[in-house]
Coordinates of C-alpha atoms and ligand atoms in Angstrom, one line a residue:
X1 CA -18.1 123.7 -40.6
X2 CA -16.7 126.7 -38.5
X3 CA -17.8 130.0 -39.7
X4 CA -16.9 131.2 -42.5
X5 CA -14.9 133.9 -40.9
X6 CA -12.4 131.0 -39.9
X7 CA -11.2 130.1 -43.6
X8 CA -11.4 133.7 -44.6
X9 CA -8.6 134.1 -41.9
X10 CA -6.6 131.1 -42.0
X11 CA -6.1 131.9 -46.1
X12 CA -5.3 135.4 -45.6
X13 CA -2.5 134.0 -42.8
X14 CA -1.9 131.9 -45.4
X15 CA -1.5 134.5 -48.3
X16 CA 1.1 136.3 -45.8
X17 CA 3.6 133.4 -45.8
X18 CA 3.7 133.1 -49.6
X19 CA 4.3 135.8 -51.6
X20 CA 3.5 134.6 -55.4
X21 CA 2.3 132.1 -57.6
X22 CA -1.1 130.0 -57.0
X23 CA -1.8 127.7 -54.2
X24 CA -3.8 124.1 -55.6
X25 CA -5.6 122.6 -52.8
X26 CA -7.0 119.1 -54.0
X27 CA -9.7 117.9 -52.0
X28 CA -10.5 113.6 -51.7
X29 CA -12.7 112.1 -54.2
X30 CA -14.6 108.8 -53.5
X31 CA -12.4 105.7 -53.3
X32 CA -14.1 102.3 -54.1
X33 CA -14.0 100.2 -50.8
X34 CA -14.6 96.8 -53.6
X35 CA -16.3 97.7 -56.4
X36 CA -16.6 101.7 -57.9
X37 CA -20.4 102.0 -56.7
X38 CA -19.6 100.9 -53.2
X39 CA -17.3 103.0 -51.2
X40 CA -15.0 103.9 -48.1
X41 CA -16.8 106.4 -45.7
X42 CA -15.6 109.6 -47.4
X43 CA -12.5 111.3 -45.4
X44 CA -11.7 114.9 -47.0
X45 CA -7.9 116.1 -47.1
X46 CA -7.2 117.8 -44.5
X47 CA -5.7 120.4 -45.7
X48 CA -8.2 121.4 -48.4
X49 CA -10.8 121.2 -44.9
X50 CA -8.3 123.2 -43.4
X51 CA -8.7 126.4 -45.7
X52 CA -11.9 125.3 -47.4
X53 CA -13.9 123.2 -44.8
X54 CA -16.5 121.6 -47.8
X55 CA -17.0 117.9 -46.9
X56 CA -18.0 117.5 -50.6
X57 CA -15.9 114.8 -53.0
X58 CA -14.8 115.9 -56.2
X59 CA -13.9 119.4 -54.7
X60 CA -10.2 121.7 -55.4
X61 CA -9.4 125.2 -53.7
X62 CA -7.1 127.6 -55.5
X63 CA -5.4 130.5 -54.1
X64 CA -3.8 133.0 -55.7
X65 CA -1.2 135.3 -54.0
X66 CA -0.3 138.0 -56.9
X67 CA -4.3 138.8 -57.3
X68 CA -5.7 138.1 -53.8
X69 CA -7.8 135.7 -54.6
X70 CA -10.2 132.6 -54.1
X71 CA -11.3 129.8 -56.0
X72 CA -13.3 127.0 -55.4
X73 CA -13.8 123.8 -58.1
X74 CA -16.6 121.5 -58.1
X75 CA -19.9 120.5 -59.7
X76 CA -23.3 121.1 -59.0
X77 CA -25.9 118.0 -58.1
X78 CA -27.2 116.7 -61.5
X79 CA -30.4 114.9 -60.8
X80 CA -28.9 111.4 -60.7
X81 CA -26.9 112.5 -58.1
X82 CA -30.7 114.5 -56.7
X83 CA -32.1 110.9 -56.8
X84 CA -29.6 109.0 -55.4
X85 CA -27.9 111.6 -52.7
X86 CA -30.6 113.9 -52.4
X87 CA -30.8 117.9 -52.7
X88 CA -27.4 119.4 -52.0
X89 CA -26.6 123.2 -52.2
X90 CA -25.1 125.0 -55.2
X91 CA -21.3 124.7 -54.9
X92 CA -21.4 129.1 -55.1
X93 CA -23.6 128.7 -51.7
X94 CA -21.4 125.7 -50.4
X95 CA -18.2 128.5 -50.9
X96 CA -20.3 131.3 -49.9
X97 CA -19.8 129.5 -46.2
X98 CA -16.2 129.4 -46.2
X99 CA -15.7 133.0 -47.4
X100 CA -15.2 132.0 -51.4
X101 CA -16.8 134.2 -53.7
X102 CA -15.4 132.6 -56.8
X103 CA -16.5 129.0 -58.2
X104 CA -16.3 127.2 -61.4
X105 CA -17.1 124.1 -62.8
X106 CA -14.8 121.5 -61.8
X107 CA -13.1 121.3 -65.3
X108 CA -12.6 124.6 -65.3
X109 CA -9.6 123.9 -62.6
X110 CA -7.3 123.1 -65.7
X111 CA -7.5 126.2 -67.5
X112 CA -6.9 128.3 -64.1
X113 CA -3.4 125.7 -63.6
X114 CA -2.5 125.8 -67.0
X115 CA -2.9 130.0 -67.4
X116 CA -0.7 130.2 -64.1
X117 CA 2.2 127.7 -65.8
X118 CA 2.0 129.7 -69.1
X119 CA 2.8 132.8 -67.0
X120 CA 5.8 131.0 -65.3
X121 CA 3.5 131.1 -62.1
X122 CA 4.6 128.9 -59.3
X123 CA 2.0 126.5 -59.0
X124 CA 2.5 125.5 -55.1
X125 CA 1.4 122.3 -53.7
X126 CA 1.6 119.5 -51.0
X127 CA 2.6 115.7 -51.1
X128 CA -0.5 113.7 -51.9
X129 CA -0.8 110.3 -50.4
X130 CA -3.7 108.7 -52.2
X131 CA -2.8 107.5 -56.2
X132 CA -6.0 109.4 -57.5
X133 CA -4.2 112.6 -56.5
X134 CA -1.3 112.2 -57.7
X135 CA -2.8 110.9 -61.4
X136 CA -4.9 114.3 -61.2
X137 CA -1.6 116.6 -60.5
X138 CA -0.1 115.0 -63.1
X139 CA -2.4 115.4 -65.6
X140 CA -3.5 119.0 -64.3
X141 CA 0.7 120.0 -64.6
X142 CA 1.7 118.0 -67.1
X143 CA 4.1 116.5 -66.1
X144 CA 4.8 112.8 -65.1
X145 CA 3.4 110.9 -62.0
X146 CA 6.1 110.3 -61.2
X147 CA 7.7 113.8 -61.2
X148 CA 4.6 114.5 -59.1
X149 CA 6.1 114.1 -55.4
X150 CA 9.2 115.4 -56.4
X151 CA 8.0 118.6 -57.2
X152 CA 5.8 119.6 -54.0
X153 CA 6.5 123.0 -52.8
X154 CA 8.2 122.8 -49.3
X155 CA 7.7 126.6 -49.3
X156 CA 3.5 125.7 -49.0
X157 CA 4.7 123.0 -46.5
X158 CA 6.8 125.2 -44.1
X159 CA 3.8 127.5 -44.2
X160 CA 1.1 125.4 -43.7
X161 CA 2.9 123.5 -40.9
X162 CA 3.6 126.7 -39.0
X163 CA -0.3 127.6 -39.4
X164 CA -1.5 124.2 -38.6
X165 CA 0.7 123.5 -35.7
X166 CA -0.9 126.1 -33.5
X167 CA -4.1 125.6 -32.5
X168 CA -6.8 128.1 -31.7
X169 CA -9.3 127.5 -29.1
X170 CA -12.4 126.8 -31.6
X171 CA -9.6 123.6 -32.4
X172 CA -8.5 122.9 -29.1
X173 CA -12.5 122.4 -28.4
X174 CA -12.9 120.1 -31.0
X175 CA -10.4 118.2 -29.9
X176 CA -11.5 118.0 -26.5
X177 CA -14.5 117.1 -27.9
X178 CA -12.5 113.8 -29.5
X179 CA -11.4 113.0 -26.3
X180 CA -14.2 112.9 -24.1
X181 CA -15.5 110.2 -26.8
X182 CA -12.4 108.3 -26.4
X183 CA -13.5 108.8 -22.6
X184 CA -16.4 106.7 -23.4
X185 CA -14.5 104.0 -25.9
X186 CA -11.8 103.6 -23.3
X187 CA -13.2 103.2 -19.8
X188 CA -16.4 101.2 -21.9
X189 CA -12.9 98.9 -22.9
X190 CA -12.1 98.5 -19.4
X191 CA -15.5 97.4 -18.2
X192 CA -15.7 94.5 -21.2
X193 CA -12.0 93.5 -20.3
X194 CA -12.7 90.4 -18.5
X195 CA -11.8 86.6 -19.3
X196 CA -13.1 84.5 -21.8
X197 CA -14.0 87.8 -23.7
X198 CA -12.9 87.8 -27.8
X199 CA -10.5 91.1 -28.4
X200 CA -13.1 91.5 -31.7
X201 CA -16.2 92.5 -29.0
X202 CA -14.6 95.3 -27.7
X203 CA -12.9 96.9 -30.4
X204 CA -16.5 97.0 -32.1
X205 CA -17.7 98.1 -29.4
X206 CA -15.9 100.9 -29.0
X207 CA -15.8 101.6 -32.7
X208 CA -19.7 102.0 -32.5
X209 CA -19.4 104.8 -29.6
X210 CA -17.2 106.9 -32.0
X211 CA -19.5 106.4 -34.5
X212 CA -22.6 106.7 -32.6
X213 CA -21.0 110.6 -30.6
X214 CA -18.7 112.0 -33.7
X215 CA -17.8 110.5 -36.5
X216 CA -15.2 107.1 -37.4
X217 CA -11.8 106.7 -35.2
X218 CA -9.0 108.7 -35.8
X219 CA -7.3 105.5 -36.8
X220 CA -7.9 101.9 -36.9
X221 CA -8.0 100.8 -33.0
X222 CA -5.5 98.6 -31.4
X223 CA -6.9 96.6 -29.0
X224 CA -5.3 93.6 -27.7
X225 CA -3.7 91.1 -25.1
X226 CA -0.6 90.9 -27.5
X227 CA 0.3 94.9 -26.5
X228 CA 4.3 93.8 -27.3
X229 CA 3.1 94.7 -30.6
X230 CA 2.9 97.9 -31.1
X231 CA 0.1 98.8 -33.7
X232 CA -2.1 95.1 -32.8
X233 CA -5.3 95.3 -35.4
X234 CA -5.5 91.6 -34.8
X235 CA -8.7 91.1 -32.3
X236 CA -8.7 87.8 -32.3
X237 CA -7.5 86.6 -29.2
X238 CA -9.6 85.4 -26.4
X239 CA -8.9 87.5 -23.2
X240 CA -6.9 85.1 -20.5
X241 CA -6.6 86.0 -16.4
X242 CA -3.0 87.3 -15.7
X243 CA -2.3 89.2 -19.2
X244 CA -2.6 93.0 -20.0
X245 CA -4.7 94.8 -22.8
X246 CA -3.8 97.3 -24.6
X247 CA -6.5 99.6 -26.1
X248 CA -5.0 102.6 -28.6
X249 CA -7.9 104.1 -29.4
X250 CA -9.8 107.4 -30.8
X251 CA -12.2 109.4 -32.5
X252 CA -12.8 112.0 -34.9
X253 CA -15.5 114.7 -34.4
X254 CA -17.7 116.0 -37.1
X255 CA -14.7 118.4 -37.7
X256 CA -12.5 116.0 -38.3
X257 CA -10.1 117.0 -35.1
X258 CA -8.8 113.7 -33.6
X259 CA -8.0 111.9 -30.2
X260 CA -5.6 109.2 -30.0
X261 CA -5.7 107.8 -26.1
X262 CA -4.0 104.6 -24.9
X263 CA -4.7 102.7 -21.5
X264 CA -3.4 99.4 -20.5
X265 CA -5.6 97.0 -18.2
X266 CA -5.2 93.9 -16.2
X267 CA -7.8 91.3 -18.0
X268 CA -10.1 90.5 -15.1
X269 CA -9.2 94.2 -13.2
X270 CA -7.2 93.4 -10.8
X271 CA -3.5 94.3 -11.2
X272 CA -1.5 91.3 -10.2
X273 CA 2.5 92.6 -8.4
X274 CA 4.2 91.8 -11.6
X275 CA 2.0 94.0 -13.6
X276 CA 1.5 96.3 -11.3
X277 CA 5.0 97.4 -11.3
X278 CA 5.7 97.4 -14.5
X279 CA 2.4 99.4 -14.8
X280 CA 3.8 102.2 -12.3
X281 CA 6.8 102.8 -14.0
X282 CA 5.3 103.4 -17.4
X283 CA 2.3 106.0 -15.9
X284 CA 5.5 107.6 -13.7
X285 CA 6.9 108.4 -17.5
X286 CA 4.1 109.3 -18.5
X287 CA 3.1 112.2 -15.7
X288 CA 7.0 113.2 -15.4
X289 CA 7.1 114.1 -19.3
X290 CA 3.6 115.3 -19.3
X291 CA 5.0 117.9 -16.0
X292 CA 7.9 118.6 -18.1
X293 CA 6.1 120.2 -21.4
X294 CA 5.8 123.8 -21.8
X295 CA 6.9 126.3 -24.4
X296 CA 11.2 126.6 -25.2
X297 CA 12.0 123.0 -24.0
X298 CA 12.6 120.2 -26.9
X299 CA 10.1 116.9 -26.9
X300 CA 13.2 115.5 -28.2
X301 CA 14.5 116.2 -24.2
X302 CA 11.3 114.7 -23.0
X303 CA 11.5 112.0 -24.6
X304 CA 14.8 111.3 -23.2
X305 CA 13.4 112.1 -19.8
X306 CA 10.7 109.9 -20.2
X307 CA 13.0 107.0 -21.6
X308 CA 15.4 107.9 -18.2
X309 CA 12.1 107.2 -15.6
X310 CA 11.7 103.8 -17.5
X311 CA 15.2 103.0 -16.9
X312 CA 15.4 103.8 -13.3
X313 CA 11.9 102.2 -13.0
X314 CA 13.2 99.0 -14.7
X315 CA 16.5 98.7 -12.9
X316 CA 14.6 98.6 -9.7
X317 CA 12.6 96.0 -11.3
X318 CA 15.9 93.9 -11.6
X319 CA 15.1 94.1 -15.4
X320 CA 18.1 96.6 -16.1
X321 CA 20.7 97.3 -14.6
X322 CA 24.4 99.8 -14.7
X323 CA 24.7 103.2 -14.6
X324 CA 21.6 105.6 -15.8
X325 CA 23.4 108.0 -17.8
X326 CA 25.4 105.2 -19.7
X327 CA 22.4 103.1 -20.3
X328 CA 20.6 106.7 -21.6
X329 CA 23.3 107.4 -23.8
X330 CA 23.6 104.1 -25.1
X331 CA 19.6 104.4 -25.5
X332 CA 19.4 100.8 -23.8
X333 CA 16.2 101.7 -23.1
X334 CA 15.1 100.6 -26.9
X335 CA 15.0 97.3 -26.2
X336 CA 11.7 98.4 -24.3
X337 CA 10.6 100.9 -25.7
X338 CA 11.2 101.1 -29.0
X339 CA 9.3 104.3 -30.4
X340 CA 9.2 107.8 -29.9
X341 CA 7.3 109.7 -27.0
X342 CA 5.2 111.2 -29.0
X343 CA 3.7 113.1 -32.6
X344 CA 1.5 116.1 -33.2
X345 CA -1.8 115.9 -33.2
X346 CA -5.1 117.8 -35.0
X347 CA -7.1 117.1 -38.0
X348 CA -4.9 114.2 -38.6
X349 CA -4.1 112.2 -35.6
X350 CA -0.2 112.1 -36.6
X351 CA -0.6 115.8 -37.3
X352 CA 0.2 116.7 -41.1
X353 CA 2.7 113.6 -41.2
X354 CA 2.0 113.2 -44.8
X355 CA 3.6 116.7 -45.2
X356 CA 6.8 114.9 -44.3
X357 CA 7.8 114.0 -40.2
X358 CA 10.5 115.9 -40.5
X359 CA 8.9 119.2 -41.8
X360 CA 6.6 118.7 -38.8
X361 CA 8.2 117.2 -35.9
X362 CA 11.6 118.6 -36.6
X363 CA 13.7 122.0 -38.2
X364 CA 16.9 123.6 -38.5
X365 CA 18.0 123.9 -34.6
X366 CA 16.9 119.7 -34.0
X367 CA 17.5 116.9 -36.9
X368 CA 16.2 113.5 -36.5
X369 CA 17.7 110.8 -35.1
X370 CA 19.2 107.8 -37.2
X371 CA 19.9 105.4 -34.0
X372 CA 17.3 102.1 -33.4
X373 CA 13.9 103.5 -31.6
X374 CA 14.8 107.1 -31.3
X375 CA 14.6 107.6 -35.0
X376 CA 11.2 107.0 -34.7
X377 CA 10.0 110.1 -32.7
X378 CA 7.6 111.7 -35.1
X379 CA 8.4 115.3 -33.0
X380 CA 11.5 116.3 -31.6
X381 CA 11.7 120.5 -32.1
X382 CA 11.6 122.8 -29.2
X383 CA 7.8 123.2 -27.9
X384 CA 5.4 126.1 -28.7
X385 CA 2.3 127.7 -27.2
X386 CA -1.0 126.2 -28.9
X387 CA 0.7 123.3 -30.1
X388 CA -1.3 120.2 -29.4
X389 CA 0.8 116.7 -28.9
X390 CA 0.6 112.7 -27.3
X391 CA 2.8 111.8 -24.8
X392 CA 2.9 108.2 -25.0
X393 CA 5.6 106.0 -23.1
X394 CA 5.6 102.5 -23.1
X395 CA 7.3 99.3 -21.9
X396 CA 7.0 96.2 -24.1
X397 CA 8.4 92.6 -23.7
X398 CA 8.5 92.1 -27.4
X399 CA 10.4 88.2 -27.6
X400 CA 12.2 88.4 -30.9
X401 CA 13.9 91.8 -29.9
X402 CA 15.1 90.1 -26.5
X403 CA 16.1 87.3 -28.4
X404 CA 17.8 89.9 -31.1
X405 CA 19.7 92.2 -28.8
X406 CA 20.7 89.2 -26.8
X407 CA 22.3 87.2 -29.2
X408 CA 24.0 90.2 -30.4
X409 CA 25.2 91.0 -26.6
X410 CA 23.7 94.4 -27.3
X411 CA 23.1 96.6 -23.8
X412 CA 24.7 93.2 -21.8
X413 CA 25.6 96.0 -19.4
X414 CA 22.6 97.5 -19.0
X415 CA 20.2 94.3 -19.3
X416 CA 19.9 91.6 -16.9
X417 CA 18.9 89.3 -19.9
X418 CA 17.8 86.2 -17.8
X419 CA 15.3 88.4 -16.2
X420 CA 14.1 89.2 -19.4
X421 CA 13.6 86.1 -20.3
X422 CA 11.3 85.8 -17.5
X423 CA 9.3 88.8 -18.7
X424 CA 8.6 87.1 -22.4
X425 CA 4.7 86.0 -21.8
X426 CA 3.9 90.1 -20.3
X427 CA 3.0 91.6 -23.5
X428 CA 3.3 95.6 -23.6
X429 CA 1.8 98.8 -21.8
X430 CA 1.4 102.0 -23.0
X431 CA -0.3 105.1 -21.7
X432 CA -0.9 108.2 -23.5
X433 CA -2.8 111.4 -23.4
X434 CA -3.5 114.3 -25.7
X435 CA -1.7 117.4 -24.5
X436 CA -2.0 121.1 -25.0
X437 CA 0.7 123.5 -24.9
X438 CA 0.0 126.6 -23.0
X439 CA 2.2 129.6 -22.0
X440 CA 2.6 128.8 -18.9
X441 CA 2.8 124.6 -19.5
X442 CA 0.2 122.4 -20.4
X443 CA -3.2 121.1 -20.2
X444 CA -4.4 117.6 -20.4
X445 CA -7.0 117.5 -23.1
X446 CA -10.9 116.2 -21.9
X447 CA -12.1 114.8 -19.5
X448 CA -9.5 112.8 -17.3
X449 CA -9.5 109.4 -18.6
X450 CA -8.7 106.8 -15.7
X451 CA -5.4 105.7 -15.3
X452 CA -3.6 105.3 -12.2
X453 CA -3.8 101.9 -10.8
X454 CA -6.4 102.4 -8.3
X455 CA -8.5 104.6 -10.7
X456 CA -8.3 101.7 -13.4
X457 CA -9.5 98.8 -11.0
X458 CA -12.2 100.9 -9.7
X459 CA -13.8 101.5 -13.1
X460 CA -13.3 97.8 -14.3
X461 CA -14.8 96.8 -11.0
X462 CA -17.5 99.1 -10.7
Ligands
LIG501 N1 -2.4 105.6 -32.5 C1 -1.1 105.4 -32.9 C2 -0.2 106.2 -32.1 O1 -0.4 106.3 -30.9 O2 0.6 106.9 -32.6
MN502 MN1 -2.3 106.1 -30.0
MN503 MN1 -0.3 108.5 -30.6

């Protein structure tokens, strides 16, 4: 926990965006991994952490903004749970440390809700994504589950997205933090990336360093020869000479601030000319839209910037061809990369996506895309000092598009389709770093993880 300064101030910056009515704040209870006694590692929201910071199940924060004040809700250890968990503090000293002077029983929560609804009190809160929550609003509102997401308060979401999305520096060192782990996890992958190797040995691998320096990954870990898919959680294959892996990998320290860092390698570490072309033009994208980021400009911009490096790259390649700007426009770069550049990143390692993308990666002055790929950047608003993002570009031979777009003569005058064709067995490459916004630019998060071609070979050979 940070001290408890920290969640005194984030609520009062809270209590200054929202004016009236009470704020409900339900923290994660235990979720049964297969039967109820045995369970998932326990992950608290992230936004009850956020304002709250207990790691305890079973736990609800309430603010209220006509009184000024704080609530926390949870129960003390009984001694079954003494026997089985051990001693834990009192939930009044588990508040004490995040600045709460009021606690209650756990039941105790309804009476609070239902007292605010009987005075036609706003009762604010945010889209849950796990089925326990949403069968506890509903029974703490009264009202249906499925009037439950329907009724979240985007006024609590507007607010807590322009809170979260600014980092201060206690964050921005946990998330450095994150990434030096994913140092480890990612140029540890790079060492075991040789031939004959199963996928499933490194992934668990590099699981077990997150484990063993912080706490689980920020997110399942894609690892795997098969990179033309994007999000690969098979690790099955064994590692053959002349493909590419594709590790997508991070961490989560005891804070709960992510990583999320992708590198691609040669199996066997040596690039061979096809890859290492390809290769180039994806870390060129990378470092021009990493240069490019600083306060005022749009990531939407940067993506396009990044997808306009890929096209050039590509056409040299003989893999594209026609003009630039037309083959932009007509976002013919798709058929490669077909994702955004990037998303938000912090306690959650798609930053407060379950708040809604477009509350977080977008707003009134940029709407989201509806066209094929660009749709799905997660972040497209204009940039802002503290904000902390991936930049993540990527070139992927992914066969059943090619086949797709060819046998709908999409982009026929932007892609030199037998080429393709000769691209099918390549797989994918992406490259992404972790990315503060500063007033002046940015900074690349941790400590530099290997990746230009030269830097890769050297650590797989070393
Ligand atoms: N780790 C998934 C992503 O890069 O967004
Ligand atoms: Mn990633
Ligand atoms: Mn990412």
């Amino acid at each position: 926990m940070f001290k408890k300064e920290v969640y005194v101030e984030r609520r009062n910056r809270l209590k200054k965006e929202i004016k009236s009515g009470i704020a409900l704040f339900l923290g994660n209870v235990d979720a049964a991994f297969n039967y109820p006694a045995n369970q998932y590692h326990f992950r608290q929201d992230s936004h009850f952490l956020y304002f709250f910071g207990l790691q305890n199940p079973g736990f609800a924060g309430v603010i209220d903004f006509d009184n000024d004040k704080d609530y926390v809700f949870g129960n003390d250890f009984d001694i079954d749970d003494i026997i089985w968990m051990g001693v834990q503090p009192k939930v009044s000293d588990l508040a004490a440390k995040a600045g709460v002077e009021n606690t209650a029983p756990y039941k105790e929560l309804a009476q609070i809700i239902a007292k605010a609804k009987y005075e036609g009190k706003k009762v604010h809160y945010l889209p849950p994504y796990r089925g326990e929550t949403i069968i506890e609003l509903s029974n703490l509102l009264g009202i249906a589950n499925a009037d439950v997401k329907p009724g979240v308060s985007v006024e609590l979401i507007s607010a807590v997205v322009k809170l979260k999305e600014i980092k201060d520096d206690y964050e921005i060192a946990e998330i450095e933090k994150a990434v030096d782990i994913a140092y480890e996890m990612h140029t540890t992958s790079m060492k075991m990336a040789m031939p004959g190797t199963v996928e499933q040995e490194i992934a668990g691998t590099i699981e077990g360093i997150s484990l063993a320096k912080g706490g689980p990954v920020s997110f399942p870990i894609i690892l795997s020869q098969d990179g033309q898919t994007l999000h690969n959680h098979n690790h099955d294959n064994v590692l053959e000479l002349g493909r590419m892996m594709v590790t997508d990998g991070g961490a989560e320290t005891h804070e709960n601030y992510a990583s999320d860092i992708t590198r691609t390698v040669p199996v066997g570490g040596k690039f061979n000319e096809r890859q290492a072309e390809i290769y180039q033009i994806v870390l060129d994208a990378n470092m021009a839209a990493i240069e490019a980021i600083k306060p005022g400009v749009k990531y939407r911009d940067i993506h396009f910037l990044a997808a306009r490096v890929i096209i050039e790259g590509l056409k040299k390649a003989g893999i594209m061809k026609g003009d630039t700007d037309e083959a932009l426009k007509a976002e013919a770069h798709t058929l490669f990369m077909p994702h955004g550049l990037g998303h938000q990143m912090g306690m959650d390692v798609h930053d407060m996506e379950g708040l809604g993308e477009d509350y977080v990666g977008y707003d009134e002055n940029t709407k989201r895309a509806t066209t094929f790929g660009t749709a799905y950047l997660r972040l497209g608003k204009e940039l802002k000092t503290g904000m902390v993002l991936t930049v993540e570009p990527g070139i992927y031979f992914i066969p059943d598009l090619i086949d797709q777009f060819k046998a709908e003569g999409k982009f026929t005058d932007f892609v030199n389709y037998d080429k393709v064709e000769t691209y099918k067995d390549f797989g994918g490459i992406r490259i992404e770093d972790d990315i503060l916004v500063t007033e002046t630019g940015y900074r690349v998060l941790g400590k530099p993880i290997p990746k230009t071609i030269a830097e890769v070979e050297a650590v797989m050979n070393s």
